[in-house]
C-alpha positions as a LaTeX table, in Angstrom:
\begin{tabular}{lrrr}
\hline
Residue & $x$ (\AA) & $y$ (\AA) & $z$ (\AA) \\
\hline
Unk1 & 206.53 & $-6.17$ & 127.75 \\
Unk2 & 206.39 & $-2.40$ & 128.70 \\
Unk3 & 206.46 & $-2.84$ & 132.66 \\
Unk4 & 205.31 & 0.56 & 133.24 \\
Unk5 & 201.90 & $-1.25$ & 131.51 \\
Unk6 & 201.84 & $-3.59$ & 134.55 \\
Unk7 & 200.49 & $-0.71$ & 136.43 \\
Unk8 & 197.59 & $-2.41$ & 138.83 \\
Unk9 & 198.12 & $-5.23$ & 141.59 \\
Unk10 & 196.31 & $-8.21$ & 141.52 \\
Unk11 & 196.39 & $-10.86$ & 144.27 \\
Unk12 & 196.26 & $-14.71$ & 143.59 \\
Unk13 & 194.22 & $-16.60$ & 146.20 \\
Unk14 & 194.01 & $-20.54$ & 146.56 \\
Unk15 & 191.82 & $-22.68$ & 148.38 \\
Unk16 & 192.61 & $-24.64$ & 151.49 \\
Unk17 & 191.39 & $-27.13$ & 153.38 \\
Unk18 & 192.59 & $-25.63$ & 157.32 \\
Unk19 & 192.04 & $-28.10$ & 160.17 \\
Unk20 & 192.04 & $-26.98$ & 163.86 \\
Unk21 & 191.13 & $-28.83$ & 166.22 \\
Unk22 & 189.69 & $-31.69$ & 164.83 \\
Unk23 & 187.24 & $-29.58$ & 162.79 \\
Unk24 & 187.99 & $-28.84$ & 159.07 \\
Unk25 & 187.60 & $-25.61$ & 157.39 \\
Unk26 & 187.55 & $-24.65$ & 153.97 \\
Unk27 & 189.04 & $-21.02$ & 153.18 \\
Unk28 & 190.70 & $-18.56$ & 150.67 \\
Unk29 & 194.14 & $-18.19$ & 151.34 \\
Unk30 & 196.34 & $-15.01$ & 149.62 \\
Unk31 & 198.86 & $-16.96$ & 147.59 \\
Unk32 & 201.08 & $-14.06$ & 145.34 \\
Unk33 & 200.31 & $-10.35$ & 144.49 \\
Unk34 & 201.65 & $-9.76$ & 141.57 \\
Unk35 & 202.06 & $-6.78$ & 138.85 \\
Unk36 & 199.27 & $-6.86$ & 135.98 \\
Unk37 & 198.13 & $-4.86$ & 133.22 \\
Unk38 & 194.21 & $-5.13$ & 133.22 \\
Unk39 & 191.77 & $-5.58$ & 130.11 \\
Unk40 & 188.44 & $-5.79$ & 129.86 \\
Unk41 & 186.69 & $-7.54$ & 127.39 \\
Unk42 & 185.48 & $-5.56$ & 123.87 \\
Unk43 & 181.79 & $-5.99$ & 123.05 \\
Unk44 & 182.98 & $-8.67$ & 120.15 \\
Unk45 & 185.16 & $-10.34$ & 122.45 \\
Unk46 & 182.56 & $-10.71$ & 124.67 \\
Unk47 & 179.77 & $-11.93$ & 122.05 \\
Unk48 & 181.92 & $-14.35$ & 120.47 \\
Unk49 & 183.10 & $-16.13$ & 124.04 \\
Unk50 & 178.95 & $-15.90$ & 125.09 \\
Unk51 & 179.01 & $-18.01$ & 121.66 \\
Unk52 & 180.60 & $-20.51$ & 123.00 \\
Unk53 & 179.34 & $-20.52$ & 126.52 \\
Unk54 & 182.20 & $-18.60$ & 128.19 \\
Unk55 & 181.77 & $-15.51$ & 130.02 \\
Unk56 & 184.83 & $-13.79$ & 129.95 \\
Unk57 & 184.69 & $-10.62$ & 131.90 \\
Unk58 & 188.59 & $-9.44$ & 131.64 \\
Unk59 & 191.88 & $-10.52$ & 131.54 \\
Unk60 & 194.93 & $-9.69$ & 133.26 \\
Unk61 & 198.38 & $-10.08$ & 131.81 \\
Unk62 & 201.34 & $-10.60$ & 134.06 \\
Unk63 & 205.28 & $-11.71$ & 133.72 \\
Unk64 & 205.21 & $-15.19$ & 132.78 \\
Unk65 & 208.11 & $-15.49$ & 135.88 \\
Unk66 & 204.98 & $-14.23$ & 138.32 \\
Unk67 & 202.73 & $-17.00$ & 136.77 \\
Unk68 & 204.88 & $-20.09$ & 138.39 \\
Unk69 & 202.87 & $-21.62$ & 140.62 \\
Unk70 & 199.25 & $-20.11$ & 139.47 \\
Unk71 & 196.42 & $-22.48$ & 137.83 \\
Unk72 & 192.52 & $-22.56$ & 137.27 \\
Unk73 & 191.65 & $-23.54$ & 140.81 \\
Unk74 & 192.98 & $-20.49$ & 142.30 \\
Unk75 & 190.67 & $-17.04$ & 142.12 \\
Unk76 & 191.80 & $-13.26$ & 141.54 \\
Unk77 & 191.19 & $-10.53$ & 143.68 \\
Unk78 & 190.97 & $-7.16$ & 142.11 \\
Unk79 & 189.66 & $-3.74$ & 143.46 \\
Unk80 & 187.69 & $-5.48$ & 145.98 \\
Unk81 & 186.53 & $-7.83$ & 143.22 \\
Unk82 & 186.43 & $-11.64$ & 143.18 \\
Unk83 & 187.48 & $-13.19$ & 139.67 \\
Unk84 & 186.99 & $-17.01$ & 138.91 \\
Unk85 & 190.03 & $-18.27$ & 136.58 \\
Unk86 & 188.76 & $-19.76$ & 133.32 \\
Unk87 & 192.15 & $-20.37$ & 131.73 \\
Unk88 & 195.76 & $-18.79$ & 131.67 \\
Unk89 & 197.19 & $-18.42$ & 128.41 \\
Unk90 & 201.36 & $-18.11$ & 127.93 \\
Unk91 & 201.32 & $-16.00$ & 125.24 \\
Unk92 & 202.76 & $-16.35$ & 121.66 \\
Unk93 & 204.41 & $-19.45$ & 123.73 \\
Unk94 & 207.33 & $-17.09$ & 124.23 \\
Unk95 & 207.70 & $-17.49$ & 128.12 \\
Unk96 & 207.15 & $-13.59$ & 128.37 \\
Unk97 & 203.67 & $-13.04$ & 129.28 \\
Unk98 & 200.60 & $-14.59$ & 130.74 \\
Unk99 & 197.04 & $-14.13$ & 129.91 \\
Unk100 & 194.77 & $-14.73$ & 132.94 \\
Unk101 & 191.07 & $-15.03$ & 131.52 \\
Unk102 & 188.50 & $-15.09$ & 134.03 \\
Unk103 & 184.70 & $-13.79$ & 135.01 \\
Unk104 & 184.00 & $-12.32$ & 137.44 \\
Unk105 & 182.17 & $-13.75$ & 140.97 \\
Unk106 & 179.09 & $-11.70$ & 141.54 \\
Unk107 & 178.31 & $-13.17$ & 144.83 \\
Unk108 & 181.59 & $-12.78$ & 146.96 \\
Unk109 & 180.76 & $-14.32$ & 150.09 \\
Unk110 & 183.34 & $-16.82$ & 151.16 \\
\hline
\end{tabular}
């Protein structure tokens, strides 16, 4: 991978479960900002995941070494956008690169 194609920063956020005193409260929490090259989804690529009830809205590859730690309960933040992970692909199974597919959150209130 070309790094000067991870040109955009994307920041990984997970979900907590804060308590102070005595009360719980759910938030996001900024986990990793990482280095990503960003893709949006082609018109076919887009049909044929609507096919099969996905809604893919782009995907952002990173260094498979960022990716430790990172799963399908945590959310992107990108350009003031909110992302929901659908999956996170390692691809060619080559420990090089991740694939982060996700859709994007049009209501971003927390």
């Amino acid at each position: 991978m070309n790094a000067g194609k991870l040109d955009k920063k994307i920041t990984f956020q997970d979900y907590k479960l804060v308590k102070k005193d005595g009360f719980s409260n759910e938030i996001w929490e900024d986990f990793k900002t990482v280095s990503a090259m960003v893709r949006t989804i082609s018109g076919r690529e887009f049909y044929q995941a609507a096919s099969v009830q996905n809604e893919y809205t782009t995907r952002f590859v990173i260094r498979y070494s960022a990716g430790k730690n990172i799963d399908e309960n945590m959310r992107v933040l990108y350009r003031n956008r909110t992302f929901e992970i659908v999956s996170i692909i390692n691809d060619n199974e080559r420990d090089e690169t991740l694939t982060v597919m996700v859709k994007e959150l049009k209501n971003n209130a927390d």
